[in-house]
Coordinates of C-alpha atoms in Angstrom, one line a residue:
X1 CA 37.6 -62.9 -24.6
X2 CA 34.3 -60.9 -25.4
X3 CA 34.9 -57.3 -25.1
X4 CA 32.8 -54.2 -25.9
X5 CA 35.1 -51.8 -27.2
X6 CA 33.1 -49.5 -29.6
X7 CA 33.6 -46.5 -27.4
X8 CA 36.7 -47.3 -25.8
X9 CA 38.4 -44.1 -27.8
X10 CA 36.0 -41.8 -26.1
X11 CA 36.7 -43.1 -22.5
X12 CA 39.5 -45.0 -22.2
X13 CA 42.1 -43.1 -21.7
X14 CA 40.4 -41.3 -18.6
X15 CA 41.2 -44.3 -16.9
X16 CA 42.8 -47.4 -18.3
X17 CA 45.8 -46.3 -16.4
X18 CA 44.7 -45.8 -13.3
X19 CA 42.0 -48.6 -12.7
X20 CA 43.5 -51.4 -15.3
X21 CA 39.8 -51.2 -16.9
X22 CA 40.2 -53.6 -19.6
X23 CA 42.4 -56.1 -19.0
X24 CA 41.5 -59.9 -18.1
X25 CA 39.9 -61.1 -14.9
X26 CA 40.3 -64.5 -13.4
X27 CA 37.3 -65.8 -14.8
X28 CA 34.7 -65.1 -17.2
X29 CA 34.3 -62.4 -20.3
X30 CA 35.9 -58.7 -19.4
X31 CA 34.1 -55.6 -20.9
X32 CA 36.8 -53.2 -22.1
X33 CA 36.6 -50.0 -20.8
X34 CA 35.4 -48.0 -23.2
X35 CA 15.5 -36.2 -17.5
X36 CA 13.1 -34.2 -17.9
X37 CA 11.8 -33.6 -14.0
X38 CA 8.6 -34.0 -13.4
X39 CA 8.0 -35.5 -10.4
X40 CA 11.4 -35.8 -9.0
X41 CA 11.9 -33.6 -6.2
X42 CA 14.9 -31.9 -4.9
X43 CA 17.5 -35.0 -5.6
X44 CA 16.4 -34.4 -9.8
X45 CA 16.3 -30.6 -9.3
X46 CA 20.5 -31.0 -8.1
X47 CA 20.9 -33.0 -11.3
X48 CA 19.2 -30.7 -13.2
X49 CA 21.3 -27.7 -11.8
X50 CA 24.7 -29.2 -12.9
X51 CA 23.7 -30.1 -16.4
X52 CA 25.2 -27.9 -18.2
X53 CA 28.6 -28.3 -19.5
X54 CA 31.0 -27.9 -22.0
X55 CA 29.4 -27.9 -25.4
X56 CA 31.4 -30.6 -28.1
X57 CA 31.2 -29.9 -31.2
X58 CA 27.9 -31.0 -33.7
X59 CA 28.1 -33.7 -35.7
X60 CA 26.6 -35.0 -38.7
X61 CA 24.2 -38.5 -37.7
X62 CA 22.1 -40.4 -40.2
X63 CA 19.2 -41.7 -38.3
X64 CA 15.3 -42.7 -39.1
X65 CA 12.8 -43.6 -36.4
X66 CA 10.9 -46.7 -37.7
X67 CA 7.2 -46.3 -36.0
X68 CA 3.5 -47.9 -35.8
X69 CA 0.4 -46.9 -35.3
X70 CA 0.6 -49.7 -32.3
X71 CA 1.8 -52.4 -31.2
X72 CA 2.0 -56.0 -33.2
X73 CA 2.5 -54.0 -36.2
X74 CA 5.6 -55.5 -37.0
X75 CA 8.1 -53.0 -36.1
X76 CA 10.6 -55.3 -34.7
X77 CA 10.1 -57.9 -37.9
X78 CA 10.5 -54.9 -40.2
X79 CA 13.2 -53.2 -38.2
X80 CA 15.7 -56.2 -38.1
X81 CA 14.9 -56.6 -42.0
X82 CA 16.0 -53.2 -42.9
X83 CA 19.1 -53.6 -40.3
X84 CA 20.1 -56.8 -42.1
X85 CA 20.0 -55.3 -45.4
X86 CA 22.0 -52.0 -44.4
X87 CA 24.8 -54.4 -43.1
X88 CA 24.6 -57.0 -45.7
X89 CA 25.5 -53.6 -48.2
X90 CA 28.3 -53.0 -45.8
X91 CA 27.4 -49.7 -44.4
X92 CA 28.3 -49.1 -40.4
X93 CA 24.9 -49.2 -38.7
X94 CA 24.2 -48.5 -35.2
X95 CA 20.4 -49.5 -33.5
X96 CA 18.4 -48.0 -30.9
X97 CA 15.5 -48.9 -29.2
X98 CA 12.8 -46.3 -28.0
X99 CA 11.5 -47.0 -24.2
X100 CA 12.4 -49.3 -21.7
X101 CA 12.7 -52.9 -23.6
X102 CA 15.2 -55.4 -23.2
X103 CA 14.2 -58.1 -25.6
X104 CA 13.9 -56.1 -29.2
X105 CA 17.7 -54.3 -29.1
X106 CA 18.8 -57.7 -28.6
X107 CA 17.2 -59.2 -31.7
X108 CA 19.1 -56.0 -33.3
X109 CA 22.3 -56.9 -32.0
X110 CA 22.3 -60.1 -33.3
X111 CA 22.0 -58.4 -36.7
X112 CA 24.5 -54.9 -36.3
X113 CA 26.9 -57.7 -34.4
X114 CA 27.3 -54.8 -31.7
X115 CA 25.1 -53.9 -28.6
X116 CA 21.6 -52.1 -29.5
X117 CA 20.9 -48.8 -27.4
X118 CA 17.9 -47.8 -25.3
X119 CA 16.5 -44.2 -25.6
X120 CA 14.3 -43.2 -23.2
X121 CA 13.3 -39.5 -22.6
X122 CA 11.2 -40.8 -19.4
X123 CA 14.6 -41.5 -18.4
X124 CA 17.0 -39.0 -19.4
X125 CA 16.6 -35.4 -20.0
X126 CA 17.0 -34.5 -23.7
X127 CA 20.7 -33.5 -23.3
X128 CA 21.4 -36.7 -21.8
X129 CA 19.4 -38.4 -24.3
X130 CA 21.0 -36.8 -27.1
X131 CA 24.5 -37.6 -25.4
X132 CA 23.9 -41.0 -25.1
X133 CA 22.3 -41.3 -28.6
X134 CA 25.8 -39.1 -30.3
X135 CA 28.3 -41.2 -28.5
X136 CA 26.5 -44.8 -30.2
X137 CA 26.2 -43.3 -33.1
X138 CA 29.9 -41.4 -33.8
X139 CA 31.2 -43.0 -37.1
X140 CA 28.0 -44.5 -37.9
X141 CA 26.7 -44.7 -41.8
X142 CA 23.3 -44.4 -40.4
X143 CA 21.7 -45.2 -37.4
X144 CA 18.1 -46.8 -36.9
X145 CA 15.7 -46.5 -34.0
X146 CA 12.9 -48.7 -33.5
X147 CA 10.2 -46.8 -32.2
X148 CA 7.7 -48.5 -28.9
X149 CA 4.0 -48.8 -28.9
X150 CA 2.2 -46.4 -30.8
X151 CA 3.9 -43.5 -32.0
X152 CA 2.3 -40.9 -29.5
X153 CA 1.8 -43.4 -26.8
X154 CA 3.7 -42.0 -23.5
X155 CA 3.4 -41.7 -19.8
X156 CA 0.2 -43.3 -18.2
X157 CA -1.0 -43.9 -21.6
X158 CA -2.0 -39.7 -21.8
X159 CA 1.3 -38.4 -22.2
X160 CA 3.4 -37.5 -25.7
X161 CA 6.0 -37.5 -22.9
X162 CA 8.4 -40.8 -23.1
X163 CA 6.8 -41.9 -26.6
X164 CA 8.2 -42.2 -29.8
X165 CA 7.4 -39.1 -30.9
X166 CA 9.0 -37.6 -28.0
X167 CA 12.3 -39.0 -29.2
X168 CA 11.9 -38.1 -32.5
X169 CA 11.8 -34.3 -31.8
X170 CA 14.4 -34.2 -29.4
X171 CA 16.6 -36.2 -31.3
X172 CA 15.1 -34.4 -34.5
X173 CA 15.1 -37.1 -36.9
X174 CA 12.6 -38.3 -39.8
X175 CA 10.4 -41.1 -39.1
X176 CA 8.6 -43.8 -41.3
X177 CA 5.6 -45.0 -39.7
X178 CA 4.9 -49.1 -40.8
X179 CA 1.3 -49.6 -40.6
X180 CA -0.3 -53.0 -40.9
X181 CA -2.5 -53.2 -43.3
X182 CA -4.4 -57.0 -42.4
X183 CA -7.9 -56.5 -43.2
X184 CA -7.6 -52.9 -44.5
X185 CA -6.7 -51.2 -47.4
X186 CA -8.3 -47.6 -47.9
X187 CA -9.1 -47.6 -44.6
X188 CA -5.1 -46.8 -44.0
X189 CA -5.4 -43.5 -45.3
X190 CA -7.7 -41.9 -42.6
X191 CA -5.4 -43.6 -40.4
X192 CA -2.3 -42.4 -41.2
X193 CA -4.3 -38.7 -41.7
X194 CA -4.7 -38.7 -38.0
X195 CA -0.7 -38.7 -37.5
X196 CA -0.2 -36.8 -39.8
X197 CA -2.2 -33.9 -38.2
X198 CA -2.1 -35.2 -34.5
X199 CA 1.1 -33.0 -33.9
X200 CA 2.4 -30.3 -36.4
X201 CA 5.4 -31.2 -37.2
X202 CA 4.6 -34.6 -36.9
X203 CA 8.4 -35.6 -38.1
X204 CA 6.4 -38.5 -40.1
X205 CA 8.2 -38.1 -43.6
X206 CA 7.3 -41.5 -44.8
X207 CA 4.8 -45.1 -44.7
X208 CA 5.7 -48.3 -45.1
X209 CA 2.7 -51.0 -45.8
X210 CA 3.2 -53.9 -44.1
X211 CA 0.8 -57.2 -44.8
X212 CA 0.2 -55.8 -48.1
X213 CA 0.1 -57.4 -51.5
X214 CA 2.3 -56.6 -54.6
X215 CA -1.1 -56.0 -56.4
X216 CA -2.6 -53.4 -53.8
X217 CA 0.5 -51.6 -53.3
X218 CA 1.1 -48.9 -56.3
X219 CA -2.8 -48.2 -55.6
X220 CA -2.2 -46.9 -52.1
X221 CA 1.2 -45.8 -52.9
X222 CA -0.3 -43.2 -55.1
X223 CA -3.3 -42.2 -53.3
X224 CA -1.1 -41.7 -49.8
X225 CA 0.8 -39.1 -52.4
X226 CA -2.5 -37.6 -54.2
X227 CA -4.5 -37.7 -51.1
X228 CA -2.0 -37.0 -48.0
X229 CA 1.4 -35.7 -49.5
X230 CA 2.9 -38.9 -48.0
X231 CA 5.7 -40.9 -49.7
X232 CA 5.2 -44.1 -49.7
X233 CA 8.6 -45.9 -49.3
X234 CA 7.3 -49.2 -50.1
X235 CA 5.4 -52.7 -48.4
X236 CA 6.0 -55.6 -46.6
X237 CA 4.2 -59.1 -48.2
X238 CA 3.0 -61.6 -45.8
X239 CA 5.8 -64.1 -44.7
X240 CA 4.5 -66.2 -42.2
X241 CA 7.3 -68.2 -41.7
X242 CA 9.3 -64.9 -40.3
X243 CA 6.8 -64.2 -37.5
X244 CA 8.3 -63.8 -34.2
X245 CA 7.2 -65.4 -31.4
X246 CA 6.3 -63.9 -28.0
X247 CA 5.8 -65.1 -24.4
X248 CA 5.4 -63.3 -20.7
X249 CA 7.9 -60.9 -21.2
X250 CA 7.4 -60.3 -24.8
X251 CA 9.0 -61.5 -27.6
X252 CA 11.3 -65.0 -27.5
X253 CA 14.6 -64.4 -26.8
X254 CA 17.1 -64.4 -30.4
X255 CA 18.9 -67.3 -29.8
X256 CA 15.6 -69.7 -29.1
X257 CA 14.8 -68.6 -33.0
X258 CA 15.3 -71.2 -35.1
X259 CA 17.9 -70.4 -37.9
X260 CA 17.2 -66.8 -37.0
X261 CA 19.6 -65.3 -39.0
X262 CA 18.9 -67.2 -41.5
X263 CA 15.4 -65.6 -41.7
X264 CA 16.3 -62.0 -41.6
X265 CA 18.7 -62.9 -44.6
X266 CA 15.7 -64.1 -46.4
X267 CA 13.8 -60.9 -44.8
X268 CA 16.6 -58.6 -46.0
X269 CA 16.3 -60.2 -49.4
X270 CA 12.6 -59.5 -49.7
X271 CA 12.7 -55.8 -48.4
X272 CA 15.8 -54.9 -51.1
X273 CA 12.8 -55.6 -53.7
X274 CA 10.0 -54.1 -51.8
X275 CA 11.1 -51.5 -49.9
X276 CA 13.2 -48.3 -51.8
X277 CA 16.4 -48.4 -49.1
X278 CA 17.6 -45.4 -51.2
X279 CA 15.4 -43.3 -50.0
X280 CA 15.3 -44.1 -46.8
X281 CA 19.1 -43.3 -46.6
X282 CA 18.2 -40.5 -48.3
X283 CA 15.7 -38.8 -45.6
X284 CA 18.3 -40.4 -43.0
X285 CA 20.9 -38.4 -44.3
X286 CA 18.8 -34.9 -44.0
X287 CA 18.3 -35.3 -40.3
X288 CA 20.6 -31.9 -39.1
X289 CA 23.6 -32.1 -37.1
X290 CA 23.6 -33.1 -33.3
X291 CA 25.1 -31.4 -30.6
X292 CA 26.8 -33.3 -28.3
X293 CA 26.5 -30.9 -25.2
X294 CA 27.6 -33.2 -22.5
X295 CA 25.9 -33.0 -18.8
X296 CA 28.4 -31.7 -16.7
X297 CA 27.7 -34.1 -13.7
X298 CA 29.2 -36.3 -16.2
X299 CA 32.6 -34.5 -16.4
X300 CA 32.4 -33.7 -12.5
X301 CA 32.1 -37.5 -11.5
X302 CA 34.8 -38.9 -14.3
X303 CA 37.3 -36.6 -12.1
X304 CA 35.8 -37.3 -8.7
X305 CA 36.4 -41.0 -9.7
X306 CA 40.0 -39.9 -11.5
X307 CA 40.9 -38.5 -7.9
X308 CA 39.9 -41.2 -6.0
X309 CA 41.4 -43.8 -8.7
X310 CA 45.1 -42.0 -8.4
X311 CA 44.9 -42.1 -4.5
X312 CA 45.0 -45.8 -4.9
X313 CA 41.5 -46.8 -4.2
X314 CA 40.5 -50.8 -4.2
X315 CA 43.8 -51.7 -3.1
X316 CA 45.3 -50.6 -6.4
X317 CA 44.4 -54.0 -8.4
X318 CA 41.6 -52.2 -10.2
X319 CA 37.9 -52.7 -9.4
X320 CA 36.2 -56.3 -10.2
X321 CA 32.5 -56.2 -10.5
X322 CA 30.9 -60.2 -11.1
X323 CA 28.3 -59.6 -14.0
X324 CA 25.8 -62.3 -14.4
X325 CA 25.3 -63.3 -17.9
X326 CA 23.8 -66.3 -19.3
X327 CA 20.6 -67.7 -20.6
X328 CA 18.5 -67.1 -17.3
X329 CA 20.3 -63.7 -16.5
X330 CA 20.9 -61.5 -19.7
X331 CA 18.4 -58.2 -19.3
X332 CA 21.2 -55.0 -18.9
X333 CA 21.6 -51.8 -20.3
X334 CA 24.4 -51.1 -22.5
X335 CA 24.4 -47.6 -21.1
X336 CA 24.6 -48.9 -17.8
X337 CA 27.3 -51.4 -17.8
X338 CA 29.3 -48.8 -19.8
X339 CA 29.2 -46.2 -17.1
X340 CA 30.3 -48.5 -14.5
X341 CA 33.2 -48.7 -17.2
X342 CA 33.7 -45.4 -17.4
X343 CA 34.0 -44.6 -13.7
X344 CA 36.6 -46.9 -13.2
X345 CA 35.2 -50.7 -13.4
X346 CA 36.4 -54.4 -15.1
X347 CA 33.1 -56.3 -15.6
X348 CA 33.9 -60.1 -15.5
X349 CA 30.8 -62.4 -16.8
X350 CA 29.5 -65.1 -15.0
X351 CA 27.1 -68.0 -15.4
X352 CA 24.7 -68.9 -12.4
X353 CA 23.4 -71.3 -14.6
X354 CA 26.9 -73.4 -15.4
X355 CA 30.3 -71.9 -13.1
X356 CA 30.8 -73.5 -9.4
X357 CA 31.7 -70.1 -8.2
X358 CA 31.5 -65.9 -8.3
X359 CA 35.0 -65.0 -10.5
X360 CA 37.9 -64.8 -8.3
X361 CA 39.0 -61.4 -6.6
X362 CA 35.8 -59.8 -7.1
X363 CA 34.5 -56.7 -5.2
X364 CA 30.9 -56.6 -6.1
X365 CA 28.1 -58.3 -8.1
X366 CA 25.3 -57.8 -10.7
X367 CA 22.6 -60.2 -11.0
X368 CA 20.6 -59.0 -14.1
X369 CA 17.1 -59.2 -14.7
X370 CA 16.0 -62.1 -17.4
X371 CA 13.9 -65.5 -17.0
X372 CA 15.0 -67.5 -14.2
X373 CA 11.8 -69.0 -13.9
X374 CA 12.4 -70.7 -17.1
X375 CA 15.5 -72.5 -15.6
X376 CA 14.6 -72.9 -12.0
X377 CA 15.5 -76.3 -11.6
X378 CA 19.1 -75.7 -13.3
X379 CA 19.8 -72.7 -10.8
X380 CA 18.4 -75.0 -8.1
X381 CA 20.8 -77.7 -8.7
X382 CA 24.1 -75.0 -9.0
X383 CA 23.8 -75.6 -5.2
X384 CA 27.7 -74.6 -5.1
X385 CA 26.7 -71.0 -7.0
X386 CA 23.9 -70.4 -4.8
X387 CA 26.1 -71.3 -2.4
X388 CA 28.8 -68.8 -2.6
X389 CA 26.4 -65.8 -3.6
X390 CA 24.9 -66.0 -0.3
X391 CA 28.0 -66.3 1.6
X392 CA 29.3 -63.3 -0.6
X393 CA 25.9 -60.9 0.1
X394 CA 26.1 -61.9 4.1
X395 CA 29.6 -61.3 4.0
X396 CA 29.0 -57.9 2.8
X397 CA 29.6 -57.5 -1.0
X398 CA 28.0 -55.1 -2.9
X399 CA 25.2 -56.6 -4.9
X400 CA 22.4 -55.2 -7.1
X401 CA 20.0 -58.0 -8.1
X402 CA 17.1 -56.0 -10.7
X403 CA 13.8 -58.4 -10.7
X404 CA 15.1 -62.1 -12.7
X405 CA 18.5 -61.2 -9.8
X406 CA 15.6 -60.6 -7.5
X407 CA 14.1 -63.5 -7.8
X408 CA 17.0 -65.5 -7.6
X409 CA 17.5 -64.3 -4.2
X410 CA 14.6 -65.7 -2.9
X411 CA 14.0 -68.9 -0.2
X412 CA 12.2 -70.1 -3.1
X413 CA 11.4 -69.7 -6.5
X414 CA 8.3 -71.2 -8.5
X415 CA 9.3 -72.2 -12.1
X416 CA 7.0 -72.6 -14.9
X417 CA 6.5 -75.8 -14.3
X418 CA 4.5 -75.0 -11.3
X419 CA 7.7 -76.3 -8.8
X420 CA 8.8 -74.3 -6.2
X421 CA 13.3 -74.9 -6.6
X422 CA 15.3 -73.5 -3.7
X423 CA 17.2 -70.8 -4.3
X424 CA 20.1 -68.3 -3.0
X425 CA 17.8 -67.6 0.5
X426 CA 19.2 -64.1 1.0
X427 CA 15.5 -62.6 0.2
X428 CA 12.9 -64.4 2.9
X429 CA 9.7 -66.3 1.5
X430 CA 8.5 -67.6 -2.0
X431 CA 8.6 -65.8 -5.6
X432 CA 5.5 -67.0 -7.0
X433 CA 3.6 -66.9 -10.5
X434 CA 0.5 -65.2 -11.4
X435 CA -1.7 -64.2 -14.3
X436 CA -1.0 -60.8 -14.9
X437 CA 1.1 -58.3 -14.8
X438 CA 2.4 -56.5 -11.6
X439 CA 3.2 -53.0 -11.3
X440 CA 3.7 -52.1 -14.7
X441 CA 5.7 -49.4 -16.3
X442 CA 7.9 -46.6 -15.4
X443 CA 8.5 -45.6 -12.1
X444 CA 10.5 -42.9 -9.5
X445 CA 12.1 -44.2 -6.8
X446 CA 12.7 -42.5 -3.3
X447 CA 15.1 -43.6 -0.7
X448 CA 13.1 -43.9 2.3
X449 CA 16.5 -44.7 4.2
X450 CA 20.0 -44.1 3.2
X451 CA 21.3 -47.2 1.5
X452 CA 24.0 -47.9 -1.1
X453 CA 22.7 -46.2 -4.1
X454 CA 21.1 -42.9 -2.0
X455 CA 20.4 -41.5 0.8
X456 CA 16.9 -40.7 2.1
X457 CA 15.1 -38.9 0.0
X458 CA 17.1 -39.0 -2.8
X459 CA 15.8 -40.6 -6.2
X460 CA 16.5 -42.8 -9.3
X461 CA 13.9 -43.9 -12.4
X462 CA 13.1 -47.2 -13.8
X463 CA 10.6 -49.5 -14.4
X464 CA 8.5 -52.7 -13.5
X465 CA 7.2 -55.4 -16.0
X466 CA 7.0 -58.7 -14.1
X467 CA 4.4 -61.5 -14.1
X468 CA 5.8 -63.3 -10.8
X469 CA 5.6 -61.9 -7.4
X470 CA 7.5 -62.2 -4.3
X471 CA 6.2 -62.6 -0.4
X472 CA 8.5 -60.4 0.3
X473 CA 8.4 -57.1 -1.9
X474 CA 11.1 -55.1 0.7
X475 CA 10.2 -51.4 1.8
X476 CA 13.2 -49.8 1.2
X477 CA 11.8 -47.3 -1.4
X478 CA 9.0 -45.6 -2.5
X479 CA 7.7 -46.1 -6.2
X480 CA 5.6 -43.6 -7.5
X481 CA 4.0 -43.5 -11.0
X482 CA 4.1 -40.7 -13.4
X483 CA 1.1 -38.5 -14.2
X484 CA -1.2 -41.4 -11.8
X485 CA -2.2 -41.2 -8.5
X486 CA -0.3 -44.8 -7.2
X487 CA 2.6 -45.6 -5.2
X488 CA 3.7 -48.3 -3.3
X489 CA 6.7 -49.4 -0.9
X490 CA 9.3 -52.0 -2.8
X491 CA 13.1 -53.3 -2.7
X492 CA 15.1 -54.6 0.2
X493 CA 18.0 -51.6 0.4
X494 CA 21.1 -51.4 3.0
X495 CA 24.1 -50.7 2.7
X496 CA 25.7 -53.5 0.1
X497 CA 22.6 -54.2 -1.2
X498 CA 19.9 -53.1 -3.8
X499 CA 17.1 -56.4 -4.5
X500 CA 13.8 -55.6 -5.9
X501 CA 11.7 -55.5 -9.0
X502 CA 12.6 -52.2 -10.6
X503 CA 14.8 -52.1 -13.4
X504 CA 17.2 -49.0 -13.1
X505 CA 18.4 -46.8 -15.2
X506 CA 21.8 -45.3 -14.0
X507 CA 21.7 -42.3 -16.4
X508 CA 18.6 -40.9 -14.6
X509 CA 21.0 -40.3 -11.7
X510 CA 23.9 -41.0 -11.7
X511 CA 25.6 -40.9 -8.8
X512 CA 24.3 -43.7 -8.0
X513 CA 26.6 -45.8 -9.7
X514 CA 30.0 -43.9 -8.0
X515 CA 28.2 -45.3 -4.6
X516 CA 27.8 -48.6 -5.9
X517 CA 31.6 -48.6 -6.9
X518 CA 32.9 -46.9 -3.9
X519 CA 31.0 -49.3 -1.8
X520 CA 32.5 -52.0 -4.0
X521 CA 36.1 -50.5 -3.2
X522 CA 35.4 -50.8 0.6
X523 CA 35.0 -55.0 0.1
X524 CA 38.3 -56.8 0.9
X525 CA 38.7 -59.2 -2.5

């Protein structure tokens, strides 16, 4: 039995003995128990009004921000390197990723052996953000965060808000920037000028060179110092053979890497020689304490959910919620799953992909975002799984299905071979491919009816990043885009059921997931 356990001191005894969080299902892996407004109206303003709470002591966090220029400078490559070589010297390392991304925290996790974090102030507001970011990192030798995009790149592209830089300085930690240096050598220095001066305090303590050559390096090393002030922590030589491939969504998933970990071995190996890991522990280490001022809607729903979990809610067998995990379904938040967990919830894994059948006793589903296209024919011929998750969502059972889940619900879905498979035929029409992206990047969703997350007029964040598209898009919400005049109509939303592109983030409200799990509690198992 899989279980994620790393925080289960913090929450577990709130309510392991009331809602048998923890223990074994009937089928599958268990989990153990363990923003900013801008444009939110009144829902965010209620949130923001009950925020404060009872301040926990500071504590002491090791953490470096590992950022680029922009993209494709080998952030991810270079991040995973350092990670392996912090573990392979037996130090406790936690990993975070900045922005929205599924894809790069799980090439950490392979690495830490643990789940990667998101951190996203687009999100959360900066107490939430620096909860969240305190309660991974508690124990920690050191924690690492791998920045997104370029360093200042935020909302709409014209924003410091949501970037990099953003969770630097509310997180106030020291940040290396890794610049590639392909086709450039001088030419850096200007370059990394610029951030320097961009914002004052720029929180960039450090460089790394990628792409460079043993030779170049102590030439640049000592000029960035001479000329800029900048320590140079050291570079990253070409290997070719490490490069990381990428696809619709970004970058190949970990376990389609051949001999993966073998590489970042080999990585780590190279960056002990060419990087100086001492100093980068070093600056690490200054980063100040942390507070760990919790939001008090936090506190208020744990004992909401305490109440309703000592008056015997779900029939008193504890709460079952089907999680689908497998190759085709595998895009979730940690810090989502783990507040279902925390408000009172067993998550039992499931494979569309492989099982017959939704676990036994059950009250409620997930169906996670991730590439169903890619194994559209396999899903199609689970007839018996397809099956029995449209029986389920007729019958009533609370069921979020985030974009890959959304697709999955459709009549039909078009792989990548160019086949349209059958699928689940709770969503009407055809999920198609096209050549670009739809609807991309971060989002705020309004109810436009009550349904089981909200009602009317109330609102939750996330995000789009999708390449197929669907006949039927629903019109159950309103999405608007930050800072840009653009909004449209999307998800199908009643009462049991949330199906639509957007990814959500629970954190940025929520209260949506106590209506998920009361509606859950309502469903006979």
């Amino acid at each position: 039995m899989e279980t994620m356990a790393e925080n289960s001191d913090l929450y577990g005894d709130l309510l392991r003995s009331s809602s048998g969080v923890g223990t074994q299902g009937n089928a599958g892996n268990v989990y153990a128990a363990p923003g900013r407004s801008r444009d939110a109206g009144e829902n965010r303003k209620t949130w923001e009004s009950r925020k404060t709470g009872k301040k926990e002591t500071a504590m002491s966090c090791p953490r470096i921000l590992l950022a680029a220029p922009a993209s494709g400078s080998g952030k991810t490559l270079v991040t995973c390197g350092i990670l392996q070589a912090l573990v392979d010297r037996g130090l406790r390392t936690a990993s975070f990723k900045c922005g929205p991304d599924y894809i790069d925290p799980m090439f950490h996790s392979r690495v830490i052996g643990t789940r990667s974090r998101n951190l996203d102030t687009f999100f959360t507001e900066p107490e939430t953000t620096r909860y969240l970011f305190g309660r991974a990192a508690a124990g920690q030798d050191i924690s690492v965060v791998e920045g997104v995009m370029g360093y200042y790149d935020g909302l709409g592209g014209i924003s410091l808000e949501g970037s990099s830089f953003d969770v630097a300085r509310t997180l106030e930690m020291p940040v290396i920037l890794i610049v590639n240096c392909r086709g450039q050598s001088l030419s850096v220095l200007p370059v990394l000028k610029g951030f320097l001066e961009y914002q004052r305090p720029s929180r960039i303590q450090g460089v790394i060179f990628n792409q460079m050559s043993q030779g170049m390096y102590p030439d640049l090393k000592r000029l960035a110092w001479e000329q800029l002030s900048l320590e140079a922590l050291g570079y990253v030589p070409p290997v070719p053979e490490l490069k990381l491939e990428s696809r619709h969504l970004g970058l190949v998933l970990p376990h389609e890497v051949e001999a993966l970990q073998e590489k970042l071995k080999k990585l780590a190996q190279v960056l002990e020689e060419t990087l100086n890991l001492d100093r980068l522990l070093e600056l690490a280490g200054e980063a100040p304490e942390i507070s760990q001022d919790g939001p008090k809607i936090l506190e208020e729903l744990r004992e909401e959910r305490r109440k309703e979990l000592r008056q015997g809610k779900g029939k008193g067998k504890g709460l079952s919620i089907a999680l689908a995990k497998d190759e085709a379904f595998c895009f979730t938040y940690a810090d989502n799953l783990e507040l279902l967990q925390e408000l009172g919830a067993a998550l039992v894994e499931f494979s569309p992909l492989t099982d017959e059948r939704l676990p036994k006793g059950c009250q409620g589903m997930i169906l996670s975002g991730g590439y169903p296209e890619l194994y559209a024919r396999e899903l199609s011929a689970n007839t018996s799984m397809l099956q029995n998750i449209r029986q389920a969502v007729r019958k009533g059972m609370p069921c979020i299905a985030e974009c890959g889940g959304f697709l999955y619900l459709h009549e039909q879905l078009e792989g990548q071979d160019g086949i349209f498979y059958p699928m689940a035929g709770v969503v009407p029409g055809k999920a198609f491919r096209t050549d670009r992206l739809g609807r991309f990047g971060y989002i705020t969703l309004t109810a436009q009816e009550d349904q089981m997350f909200l009602q009317k007029g109330e609102q939750v964040r996330g995000h789009e990043f999708h390449y197929w598209e669907s006949e039927s898009c629903g019109e159950s919400l309103l999405a608007r885009k930050p800072l840009r005049n653009r909004s449209w109509l999307c998800g199908h939303a009643n009462p049991s059921l949330y199906a639509g592109f957007p990814h959500l983030f629970y954190y940025s409200n929520p209260e949506i997931a106590v209506n998920f799990l009361r509606k859950c509690e309502e469903f006979p198992c």
